[in-house]
Amino acid sequence: MINIGVIGYGYWGPNIVRNLAEVPDANLVKVADFKRDRLDLARRRFPNIQTTTSPLEVINDPAIDAVVIATPLATHFELALSALRSGKHVLVEKPMCSSQQEAAALIDEASARNLVLLVDHTFCYSGAVQKIRELIDGREVGEIYYYDATRINLGLFREDASVLWDLAIHDLSIMDFVLQRYPTAISCTGSCHVPHQPENVAFMTLFFEGALIAHLHVNWLSPVKLRQTLIGGDRRMIVYDDLEANEKVRVHDKGVILATDVEDVHQLRLKGYRSGDVWSPQVDITEPLRTEMVHFVRCIEGREKPLTDALSGLRIISLIEAASESMKMKGIPVEVNQAHAFASQTPYPLSEDLLIPVEVNQLHASTL
Ligand SMILES: NC(=O)c1ccc[n+]([C@@H]2O[C@H](COP(=O)([O-])OP(=O)(O)OC[C@H]3O[C@@H](n4cnc5c(N)ncnc54)[C@H](O)[C@@H]3O)[C@@H](O)[C@H]2O)c1
């Protein structure tokens, strides 16, 4: 049985606690939050848990094996580092921390102590995103031409993080997981419409080796809510609509036909369009956070390897940093640090048969 403590019981913390409470092999011991009213709520829902206003009472509790951190971004690094130094396995909310340097320090600490350090890139655990990865891995889409994601709504403004650090992180982590490719450069523009607040709308273009290109649009000031991703390849195209109740993923057997009866490759030209069936594969509807909590416990037990490990956290933070830099220069492309592009292959699919000993974070800060 893995004894777990949770720090932060605001908006997202209760979802983590609710899911953890149902995970076999997990024993939810203690919840910490500065706000007493939040702890009162936690106790009403889970009368058996202990509560405290001190995060250190979770971190230093010898009976606790693992800590989940669901507090605002500015606190992630310090809390995660303290928890690792106290010998706890850690699941930290997205964004993992505020800079590449902080990410590298956490990776080193977890690695030196052989502890699991997982980042909550929740969507990577959804049935829809796992199905898309399966389709891409199975060459159903063929050579990928573009990735185009829109994540907009009239949303909660975060004072501590721009829309890049809050919303784009979801799309970047999904893209990282399904494409298994790392951009070479990023151009990003954005703007803020509330005085003294971080940017609330941003448009990001990501360039890859070859002709693959990606675009993300994130916006807290949209009258409509959209969660849509298009992935186009030379064989098929995928439409992923996370707001769809039943058919979140649709595969379009559509594309262009290039004339191949030419001698010179430079003469290749558009010959026509191919318009075939549209189908929607079955996707697992388990709540992604539930899958993730089960996975976290199995990683601690050594039964699975972290899917959204600290290296994925580092990769995504590097992209956000490059995008933020480009945004300051009104979209001038910024090269992405390639040192940690894909130092470890993300293990997939999750499987109970994968009885591989946990080797956390093989990449150290020194390689940055
Ligand atoms: N994975 C997702 O889909 C998802 C969704 C929402 C939020 N999040 C992430 O979860 C984190 C928390 O977001 P939120 O919306 O719940 O924020 P929130 O402000 O609603 O809640 C944070 C809570 O943490 C408490 N807190 C702050 N610092 C603390 C500390 N040092 N010790 C103990 N308690 C402390 C606050 O009192 C508050 O109750 C953020 O990193 C956010 O990006 C992730």
Tab-separated table of C-alpha atoms and ligand atoms in Angstrom:
chain	number	residue	atom	x	y	z
A	1	MET	CA	0.000	0.000	0.000
A	2	ILE	CA	1.390	3.419	-0.978
A	3	ASN	CA	0.631	6.190	1.523
A	4	ILE	CA	-0.008	9.493	-0.223
A	5	GLY	CA	-0.292	13.133	0.859
A	6	VAL	CA	-1.711	15.957	-1.263
A	7	ILE	CA	-0.645	19.605	-1.055
A	8	GLY	CA	-3.190	22.103	-2.418
A	9	TYR	CA	-6.943	21.652	-2.227
A	10	GLY	CA	-8.152	24.572	-4.361
A	11	TYR	CA	-9.769	23.965	-7.753
A	12	TRP	CA	-7.726	21.023	-9.097
A	13	GLY	CA	-6.648	19.360	-5.820
A	14	PRO	CA	-10.142	17.965	-5.071
A	15	ASN	CA	-10.148	16.160	-8.444
A	16	ILE	CA	-6.834	14.535	-7.563
A	17	VAL	CA	-8.014	13.560	-4.082
A	18	ARG	CA	-11.316	12.167	-5.392
A	19	ASN	CA	-9.484	9.958	-7.886
A	20	LEU	CA	-6.744	8.893	-5.498
A	21	ALA	CA	-9.345	7.810	-2.985
A	22	GLU	CA	-10.510	5.135	-5.432
A	23	VAL	CA	-7.118	3.802	-6.522
A	24	PRO	CA	-6.326	0.280	-5.365
A	25	ASP	CA	-3.017	0.170	-3.477
A	26	ALA	CA	-3.217	3.892	-2.619
A	27	ASN	CA	-3.929	5.115	0.870
A	28	LEU	CA	-4.777	8.819	1.018
A	29	VAL	CA	-3.365	9.954	4.332
A	30	LYS	CA	-3.167	13.720	4.564
A	31	VAL	CA	-4.166	16.919	2.741
A	32	ALA	CA	-2.463	20.292	3.255
A	33	ASP	CA	-3.735	23.716	2.249
A	34	PHE	CA	-3.140	27.189	3.686
A	35	LYS	CA	-6.900	27.792	3.670
A	36	ARG	CA	-8.854	26.253	6.527
A	37	ASP	CA	-12.166	26.406	4.642
A	38	ARG	CA	-10.668	24.193	1.926
A	39	LEU	CA	-9.535	21.688	4.561
A	40	ASP	CA	-13.006	21.710	6.147
A	41	LEU	CA	-14.407	20.790	2.760
A	42	ALA	CA	-11.841	17.992	2.326
A	43	ARG	CA	-12.756	16.518	5.734
A	44	ARG	CA	-16.481	16.674	4.980
A	45	ARG	CA	-15.883	14.690	1.787
A	46	PHE	CA	-13.291	12.304	3.248
A	47	PRO	CA	-13.854	12.071	7.033
A	48	ASN	CA	-10.892	9.715	7.541
A	49	ILE	CA	-8.136	11.930	6.155
A	50	GLN	CA	-5.882	14.130	8.255
A	51	THR	CA	-5.605	17.798	7.300
A	52	THR	CA	-3.030	20.479	7.988
A	53	THR	CA	-2.258	24.068	7.025
A	54	SER	CA	1.444	23.212	6.851
A	55	PRO	CA	2.808	21.590	3.652
A	56	LEU	CA	5.868	20.518	5.651
A	57	GLU	CA	3.660	18.259	7.764
A	58	VAL	CA	3.000	16.286	4.599
A	59	ILE	CA	6.542	16.456	3.254
A	60	ASN	CA	8.196	15.401	6.522
A	61	ASP	CA	5.665	12.780	7.569
A	62	PRO	CA	7.620	9.489	7.737
A	63	ALA	CA	4.430	7.518	7.149
A	64	ILE	CA	3.940	9.132	3.714
A	65	ASP	CA	5.585	7.569	0.648
A	66	ALA	CA	4.457	9.956	-2.062
A	67	VAL	CA	3.306	13.556	-2.406
A	68	VAL	CA	1.028	15.147	-5.009
A	69	ILE	CA	1.525	18.896	-5.461
A	70	ALA	CA	-1.519	20.849	-6.687
A	71	THR	CA	-0.605	24.392	-5.702
A	72	PRO	CA	0.084	27.436	-7.948
A	73	LEU	CA	3.099	27.350	-10.290
A	74	ALA	CA	5.371	29.587	-8.204
A	75	THR	CA	5.391	27.012	-5.392
A	76	HIS	CA	6.016	23.868	-7.470
A	77	PHE	CA	9.815	23.899	-7.490
A	78	GLU	CA	10.326	24.466	-3.789
A	79	LEU	CA	7.674	21.984	-2.698
A	80	ALA	CA	8.767	19.297	-5.170
A	81	LEU	CA	12.438	19.682	-4.244
A	82	SER	CA	11.674	19.500	-0.509
A	83	ALA	CA	9.507	16.424	-1.020
A	84	LEU	CA	12.206	14.655	-3.064
A	85	ARG	CA	14.858	15.558	-0.481
A	86	SER	CA	12.586	14.052	2.126
A	87	GLY	CA	12.606	10.804	0.122
A	88	LYS	CA	9.066	11.070	-1.283
A	89	HIS	CA	7.955	10.127	-4.769
A	90	VAL	CA	6.345	13.173	-6.389
A	91	LEU	CA	3.537	13.918	-8.795
A	92	VAL	CA	3.614	17.623	-9.569
A	93	GLU	CA	0.959	19.622	-11.376
A	94	LYS	CA	1.647	21.176	-14.741
A	95	PRO	CA	3.696	23.266	-15.362
A	96	MET	CA	6.347	21.219	-13.578
A	97	CYS	CA	8.189	24.401	-12.501
A	98	SER	CA	9.129	27.851	-13.778
A	99	SER	CA	12.348	27.301	-15.762
A	100	GLN	CA	14.591	24.737	-17.440
A	101	GLN	CA	17.134	25.174	-14.654
A	102	GLU	CA	14.554	24.317	-11.994
A	103	ALA	CA	13.403	21.319	-14.050
A	104	ALA	CA	16.975	20.075	-14.355
A	105	ALA	CA	17.520	20.378	-10.605
A	106	LEU	CA	14.372	18.341	-9.899
A	107	ILE	CA	15.417	15.707	-12.426
A	108	ASP	CA	18.817	15.390	-10.792
A	109	GLU	CA	17.339	15.132	-7.312
A	110	ALA	CA	14.838	12.427	-8.310
A	111	SER	CA	17.469	10.546	-10.261
A	112	ALA	CA	20.036	10.612	-7.443
A	113	ARG	CA	17.469	9.235	-5.020
A	114	ASN	CA	15.826	6.836	-7.491
A	115	LEU	CA	12.419	8.383	-6.876
A	116	VAL	CA	9.488	8.676	-9.262
A	117	LEU	CA	8.891	12.218	-10.485
A	118	LEU	CA	5.756	12.426	-12.602
A	119	VAL	CA	4.245	15.575	-14.143
A	120	ASP	CA	0.491	15.943	-14.452
A	121	HIS	CA	0.111	16.288	-18.217
A	122	THR	CA	-3.416	14.994	-17.768
A	123	PHE	CA	-4.502	14.741	-21.400
A	124	CYS	CA	-1.797	12.173	-22.179
A	125	TYR	CA	-3.858	9.777	-20.046
A	126	SER	CA	-7.117	10.321	-21.931
A	127	GLY	CA	-8.483	7.565	-24.129
A	128	ALA	CA	-8.773	9.982	-27.060
A	129	VAL	CA	-5.141	11.120	-26.950
A	130	GLN	CA	-3.903	7.561	-26.437
A	131	LYS	CA	-5.952	6.477	-29.474
A	132	ILE	CA	-4.390	9.264	-31.563
A	133	ARG	CA	-0.910	8.131	-30.512
A	134	GLU	CA	-1.875	4.589	-31.507
A	135	LEU	CA	-3.105	5.769	-34.936
A	136	ILE	CA	0.070	7.764	-35.558
A	137	ASP	CA	2.343	4.959	-34.349
A	138	GLY	CA	0.419	2.535	-36.596
A	139	ARG	CA	1.163	4.792	-39.639
A	140	GLU	CA	-2.596	5.375	-40.157
A	141	VAL	CA	-1.934	9.087	-40.713
A	142	GLY	CA	1.210	8.518	-42.730
A	143	GLU	CA	3.761	11.279	-42.960
A	144	ILE	CA	2.462	14.119	-40.848
A	145	TYR	CA	2.168	17.490	-42.573
A	146	TYR	CA	0.644	19.676	-39.885
A	147	TYR	CA	-0.709	19.850	-36.322
A	148	ASP	CA	-3.208	22.598	-35.581
A	149	ALA	CA	-4.746	23.059	-32.111
A	150	THR	CA	-7.264	25.552	-30.752
A	151	ARG	CA	-7.940	25.855	-27.025
A	152	ILE	CA	-10.052	28.922	-26.349
A	153	ASN	CA	-12.827	29.985	-23.984
A	154	LEU	CA	-13.927	32.827	-21.752
A	155	GLY	CA	-11.694	31.604	-19.002
A	156	LEU	CA	-10.339	32.114	-15.612
A	157	PHE	CA	-7.458	34.617	-15.741
A	158	ARG	CA	-4.434	33.390	-13.838
A	159	GLU	CA	-2.427	36.175	-12.293
A	160	ASP	CA	0.654	34.010	-11.826
A	161	ALA	CA	0.965	32.626	-15.360
A	162	SER	CA	0.273	33.680	-18.941
A	163	VAL	CA	-2.091	31.770	-21.175
A	164	LEU	CA	1.002	29.982	-22.511
A	165	TRP	CA	1.921	28.549	-19.112
A	166	ASP	CA	-1.701	27.666	-18.390
A	167	LEU	CA	-3.426	26.521	-21.616
A	168	ALA	CA	-0.683	26.000	-24.222
A	169	ILE	CA	0.997	23.543	-21.916
A	170	HIS	CA	-1.889	21.117	-22.502
A	171	ASP	CA	-1.491	21.246	-26.283
A	172	LEU	CA	2.292	21.092	-26.155
A	173	SER	CA	2.203	18.027	-23.936
A	174	ILE	CA	-0.396	16.310	-26.161
A	175	MET	CA	1.639	17.164	-29.272
A	176	ASP	CA	4.866	15.943	-27.649
A	177	PHE	CA	3.179	12.679	-26.716
A	178	VAL	CA	1.439	11.876	-29.997
A	179	LEU	CA	4.064	13.093	-32.475
A	180	GLN	CA	7.188	12.013	-30.577
A	181	ARG	CA	8.988	14.808	-32.402
A	182	TYR	CA	10.561	17.945	-31.002
A	183	PRO	CA	10.371	21.383	-32.669
A	184	THR	CA	13.510	23.159	-33.804
A	185	ALA	CA	12.178	26.717	-33.501
A	186	ILE	CA	9.120	28.625	-32.288
A	187	SER	CA	7.524	31.873	-33.280
A	188	CYS	CA	4.890	33.261	-30.932
A	189	THR	CA	2.783	36.401	-30.735
A	190	GLY	CA	0.385	37.322	-27.989
A	191	SER	CA	-1.251	40.133	-26.154
A	192	CYS	CA	-2.692	41.184	-22.827
A	193	HIS	CA	-5.936	43.095	-22.482
A	194	VAL	CA	-6.053	43.429	-18.716
A	195	PRO	CA	-3.598	45.947	-17.240
A	196	HIS	CA	-0.638	44.453	-15.321
A	197	GLN	CA	-1.667	40.891	-16.120
A	198	PRO	CA	0.152	38.269	-18.205
A	199	GLU	CA	-0.849	37.634	-21.835
A	200	ASN	CA	-4.352	36.235	-22.281
A	201	VAL	CA	-4.215	35.395	-26.002
A	202	ALA	CA	-1.376	33.784	-27.956
A	203	PHE	CA	-0.651	32.306	-31.378
A	204	MET	CA	2.262	29.934	-31.619
A	205	THR	CA	3.925	28.399	-34.687
A	206	LEU	CA	6.313	25.504	-34.187
A	207	PHE	CA	8.812	24.444	-36.841
A	208	PHE	CA	10.202	20.917	-37.110
A	209	GLU	CA	12.861	19.201	-39.195
A	210	GLY	CA	11.377	18.654	-42.662
A	211	ALA	CA	8.045	20.125	-43.668
A	212	LEU	CA	6.037	19.394	-40.513
A	213	ILE	CA	4.571	22.549	-38.998
A	214	ALA	CA	2.350	23.097	-35.957
A	215	HIS	CA	0.151	25.944	-34.827
A	216	LEU	CA	-1.519	26.570	-31.471
A	217	HIS	CA	-4.110	29.178	-30.610
A	218	VAL	CA	-4.824	29.721	-26.913
A	219	ASN	CA	-7.156	32.393	-25.600
A	220	TRP	CA	-8.923	33.202	-22.330
A	221	LEU	CA	-11.060	35.888	-23.989
A	222	SER	CA	-13.090	33.913	-26.489
A	223	PRO	CA	-16.903	33.970	-26.362
A	224	VAL	CA	-16.994	30.327	-27.444
A	225	LYS	CA	-15.261	27.313	-26.006
A	226	LEU	CA	-13.276	25.248	-28.506
A	227	ARG	CA	-10.951	22.316	-27.857
A	228	GLN	CA	-10.101	21.167	-31.329
A	229	THR	CA	-7.022	19.654	-32.925
A	230	LEU	CA	-6.433	18.787	-36.575
A	231	ILE	CA	-3.619	16.473	-37.544
A	232	GLY	CA	-3.084	16.097	-41.263
A	233	GLY	CA	-0.923	13.507	-42.949
A	234	ASP	CA	-0.384	12.097	-46.418
A	235	ARG	CA	-2.594	9.079	-45.714
A	236	ARG	CA	-5.334	10.325	-43.379
A	237	MET	CA	-6.395	13.274	-41.260
A	238	ILE	CA	-7.530	13.285	-37.656
A	239	VAL	CA	-9.993	15.653	-36.013
A	240	TYR	CA	-9.875	15.555	-32.212
A	241	ASP	CA	-12.665	17.471	-30.514
A	242	ASP	CA	-12.437	17.115	-26.768
A	243	LEU	CA	-15.883	18.671	-26.267
A	244	GLU	CA	-17.587	15.936	-28.294
A	245	ALA	CA	-19.370	13.524	-25.979
A	246	ASN	CA	-19.234	10.409	-28.151
A	247	GLU	CA	-16.942	10.870	-31.125
A	248	LYS	CA	-13.950	12.726	-29.778
A	249	VAL	CA	-11.674	11.341	-32.479
A	250	ARG	CA	-12.636	11.200	-36.157
A	251	VAL	CA	-10.396	9.843	-38.851
A	252	HIS	CA	-10.904	11.238	-42.346
A	253	ASP	CA	-9.654	9.097	-45.169
A	254	LYS	CA	-9.046	12.225	-47.212
A	255	GLY	CA	-6.012	13.702	-48.820
A	256	VAL	CA	-4.393	14.954	-51.954
A	257	ILE	CA	-3.030	12.808	-54.761
A	258	LEU	CA	0.294	13.815	-56.180
A	259	ALA	CA	1.207	12.911	-59.736
A	260	THR	CA	3.972	10.352	-59.499
A	261	ASP	CA	4.337	9.659	-63.228
A	262	VAL	CA	6.999	12.312	-63.591
A	263	GLU	CA	10.707	11.782	-63.967
A	264	ASP	CA	11.868	14.680	-61.847
A	265	VAL	CA	10.715	14.895	-58.220
A	266	HIS	CA	10.612	18.689	-58.621
A	267	GLN	CA	7.779	18.252	-61.104
A	268	LEU	CA	5.517	16.519	-58.572
A	269	ARG	CA	2.175	18.266	-58.712
A	270	LEU	CA	-1.319	18.015	-57.348
A	271	LYS	CA	-3.313	15.560	-59.389
A	272	GLY	CA	-6.516	15.498	-57.403
A	273	TYR	CA	-8.257	14.925	-54.102
A	274	ARG	CA	-9.042	11.654	-52.412
A	275	SER	CA	-12.249	11.641	-50.412
A	276	GLY	CA	-12.989	8.406	-48.566
A	277	ASP	CA	-14.722	7.294	-45.398
A	278	VAL	CA	-14.872	9.083	-42.101
A	279	TRP	CA	-14.818	6.852	-39.027
A	280	SER	CA	-14.641	7.304	-35.309
A	281	PRO	CA	-12.589	4.771	-33.364
A	282	GLN	CA	-13.710	3.587	-29.961
A	283	VAL	CA	-11.863	5.374	-27.183
A	284	ASP	CA	-11.517	4.496	-23.522
A	285	ILE	CA	-13.740	6.825	-21.478
A	286	THR	CA	-12.058	6.357	-18.092
A	287	GLU	CA	-11.407	9.731	-16.449
A	288	PRO	CA	-7.807	10.579	-17.449
A	289	LEU	CA	-6.889	11.649	-13.917
A	290	ARG	CA	-8.021	8.269	-12.631
A	291	THR	CA	-5.779	6.460	-15.141
A	292	GLU	CA	-2.934	8.763	-14.163
A	293	MET	CA	-3.293	8.153	-10.421
A	294	VAL	CA	-3.313	4.374	-10.962
A	295	HIS	CA	-0.215	4.810	-13.140
A	296	PHE	CA	1.541	6.918	-10.470
A	297	VAL	CA	1.045	4.190	-7.887
A	298	ARG	CA	2.196	1.477	-10.305
A	299	CYS	CA	5.313	3.507	-11.127
A	300	ILE	CA	6.139	3.710	-7.421
A	301	GLU	CA	5.613	-0.034	-7.139
A	302	GLY	CA	7.992	-0.532	-10.102
A	303	ARG	CA	5.284	-2.028	-12.299
A	304	GLU	CA	5.253	0.746	-14.947
A	305	LYS	CA	7.640	3.411	-16.199
A	306	PRO	CA	6.520	7.049	-15.969
A	307	LEU	CA	4.619	8.094	-19.075
A	308	THR	CA	4.735	11.840	-18.391
A	309	ASP	CA	8.110	11.843	-16.697
A	310	ALA	CA	10.148	14.836	-15.607
A	311	LEU	CA	11.902	14.869	-18.977
A	312	SER	CA	8.588	15.552	-20.668
A	313	GLY	CA	8.088	18.341	-18.116
A	314	LEU	CA	11.496	19.756	-19.058
A	315	ARG	CA	10.780	19.502	-22.797
A	316	ILE	CA	7.507	21.382	-22.445
A	317	ILE	CA	8.986	24.097	-20.223
A	318	SER	CA	11.759	24.663	-22.779
A	319	LEU	CA	9.108	25.185	-25.450
A	320	ILE	CA	7.159	27.629	-23.283
A	321	GLU	CA	10.351	29.550	-22.493
A	322	ALA	CA	11.247	29.792	-26.198
A	323	ALA	CA	7.683	30.884	-27.024
A	324	SER	CA	7.702	33.523	-24.285
A	325	GLU	CA	11.006	34.884	-25.592
A	326	SER	CA	9.646	35.047	-29.132
A	327	MET	CA	6.479	36.757	-27.883
A	328	LYS	CA	8.567	39.544	-26.339
A	329	MET	CA	10.128	40.090	-29.797
A	330	LYS	CA	6.752	40.147	-31.555
A	331	GLY	CA	7.126	36.729	-33.114
A	332	ILE	CA	10.760	36.537	-34.189
A	333	PRO	CA	11.507	32.786	-34.238
A	334	VAL	CA	13.558	31.446	-31.353
A	335	GLU	CA	15.565	28.240	-31.615
A	336	VAL	CA	14.607	25.472	-29.209
A	337	ASN	CA	17.223	23.845	-27.000
A	338	GLN	CA	17.710	20.439	-28.627
A	339	ALA	CA	19.879	18.984	-25.861
A	340	HIS	CA	16.983	17.222	-24.246
A	341	ALA	CA	14.799	16.616	-27.315
A	342	PHE	CA	14.106	12.926	-26.814
A	343	ALA	CA	16.709	11.602	-24.449
A	344	SER	CA	14.323	8.917	-23.307
A	345	GLN	CA	11.566	7.340	-25.315
A	346	THR	CA	8.197	7.726	-23.687
A	347	PRO	CA	7.096	4.172	-22.915
A	348	TYR	CA	3.750	3.379	-24.457
A	349	PRO	CA	1.239	1.788	-24.210
A	350	LEU	CA	0.785	1.505	-20.493
A	351	SER	CA	0.695	-2.121	-19.593
A	352	GLU	CA	0.622	-4.189	-16.493
A	353	ASP	CA	2.881	-6.637	-18.261
A	354	LEU	CA	5.617	-4.042	-18.392
A	355	LEU	CA	7.361	-5.221	-15.287
A	356	ILE	CA	10.346	-3.007	-15.832
A	357	PRO	CA	12.268	-1.672	-12.839
A	358	VAL	CA	11.841	2.072	-12.514
A	359	GLU	CA	14.812	3.992	-13.829
A	360	VAL	CA	13.873	7.562	-13.260
A	361	ASN	CA	15.259	10.363	-15.376
A	362	GLN	CA	18.365	9.274	-17.145
A	363	LEU	CA	19.123	12.792	-18.345
A	364	HIS	CA	20.913	15.057	-15.928
A	365	ALA	CA	21.205	18.799	-15.704
A	366	SER	CA	24.746	18.576	-17.007
A	367	THR	CA	23.485	17.667	-20.467
A	368	LEU	CA	21.450	20.868	-20.771
B	1	LIG	N1	-3.907	19.176	-15.106
B	1	LIG	C1	-4.928	19.993	-15.289
B	1	LIG	O1	-5.768	19.793	-16.168
B	1	LIG	C2	-5.060	21.177	-14.379
B	1	LIG	C3	-6.270	21.867	-14.276
B	1	LIG	C4	-6.336	22.941	-13.402
B	1	LIG	C5	-5.232	23.332	-12.693
B	1	LIG	N2	-4.072	22.658	-12.844
B	1	LIG	C6	-2.859	23.057	-12.114
B	1	LIG	O2	-3.036	22.790	-10.730
B	1	LIG	C7	-2.314	23.750	-9.967
B	1	LIG	C8	-3.276	24.399	-8.989
B	1	LIG	O3	-4.276	25.063	-9.720
B	1	LIG	P1	-5.685	25.427	-9.061
B	1	LIG	O4	-6.538	25.921	-10.179
B	1	LIG	O5	-6.172	24.303	-8.233
B	1	LIG	O6	-5.275	26.645	-8.127
B	1	LIG	P2	-6.097	27.194	-6.876
B	1	LIG	O7	-5.541	28.568	-6.615
B	1	LIG	O8	-7.553	27.048	-7.085
B	1	LIG	O9	-5.694	26.234	-5.669
B	1	LIG	C9	-4.412	26.179	-5.128
B	1	LIG	C10	-4.546	25.861	-3.636
B	1	LIG	O10	-3.244	25.675	-3.118
B	1	LIG	C11	-3.170	26.302	-1.831
B	1	LIG	N3	-1.772	26.639	-1.610
B	1	LIG	C12	-1.011	27.553	-2.258
B	1	LIG	N4	0.255	27.478	-1.848
B	1	LIG	C13	0.314	26.503	-0.906
B	1	LIG	C14	1.364	25.940	-0.132
B	1	LIG	N5	2.624	26.359	-0.259
B	1	LIG	N6	1.057	24.944	0.739
B	1	LIG	C15	-0.212	24.499	0.857
B	1	LIG	N7	-1.244	24.987	0.136
B	1	LIG	C16	-0.977	25.974	-0.744
B	1	LIG	C17	-4.084	27.510	-1.937
B	1	LIG	O11	-4.529	27.899	-0.654
B	1	LIG	C18	-5.213	26.972	-2.824
B	1	LIG	O12	-6.278	26.442	-2.082
B	1	LIG	C19	-1.702	24.728	-10.977
B	1	LIG	O13	-0.386	24.373	-11.228
B	1	LIG	C20	-2.532	24.521	-12.232
B	1	LIG	O14	-1.821	24.792	-13.426
B	1	LIG	C21	-3.968	21.582	-13.652
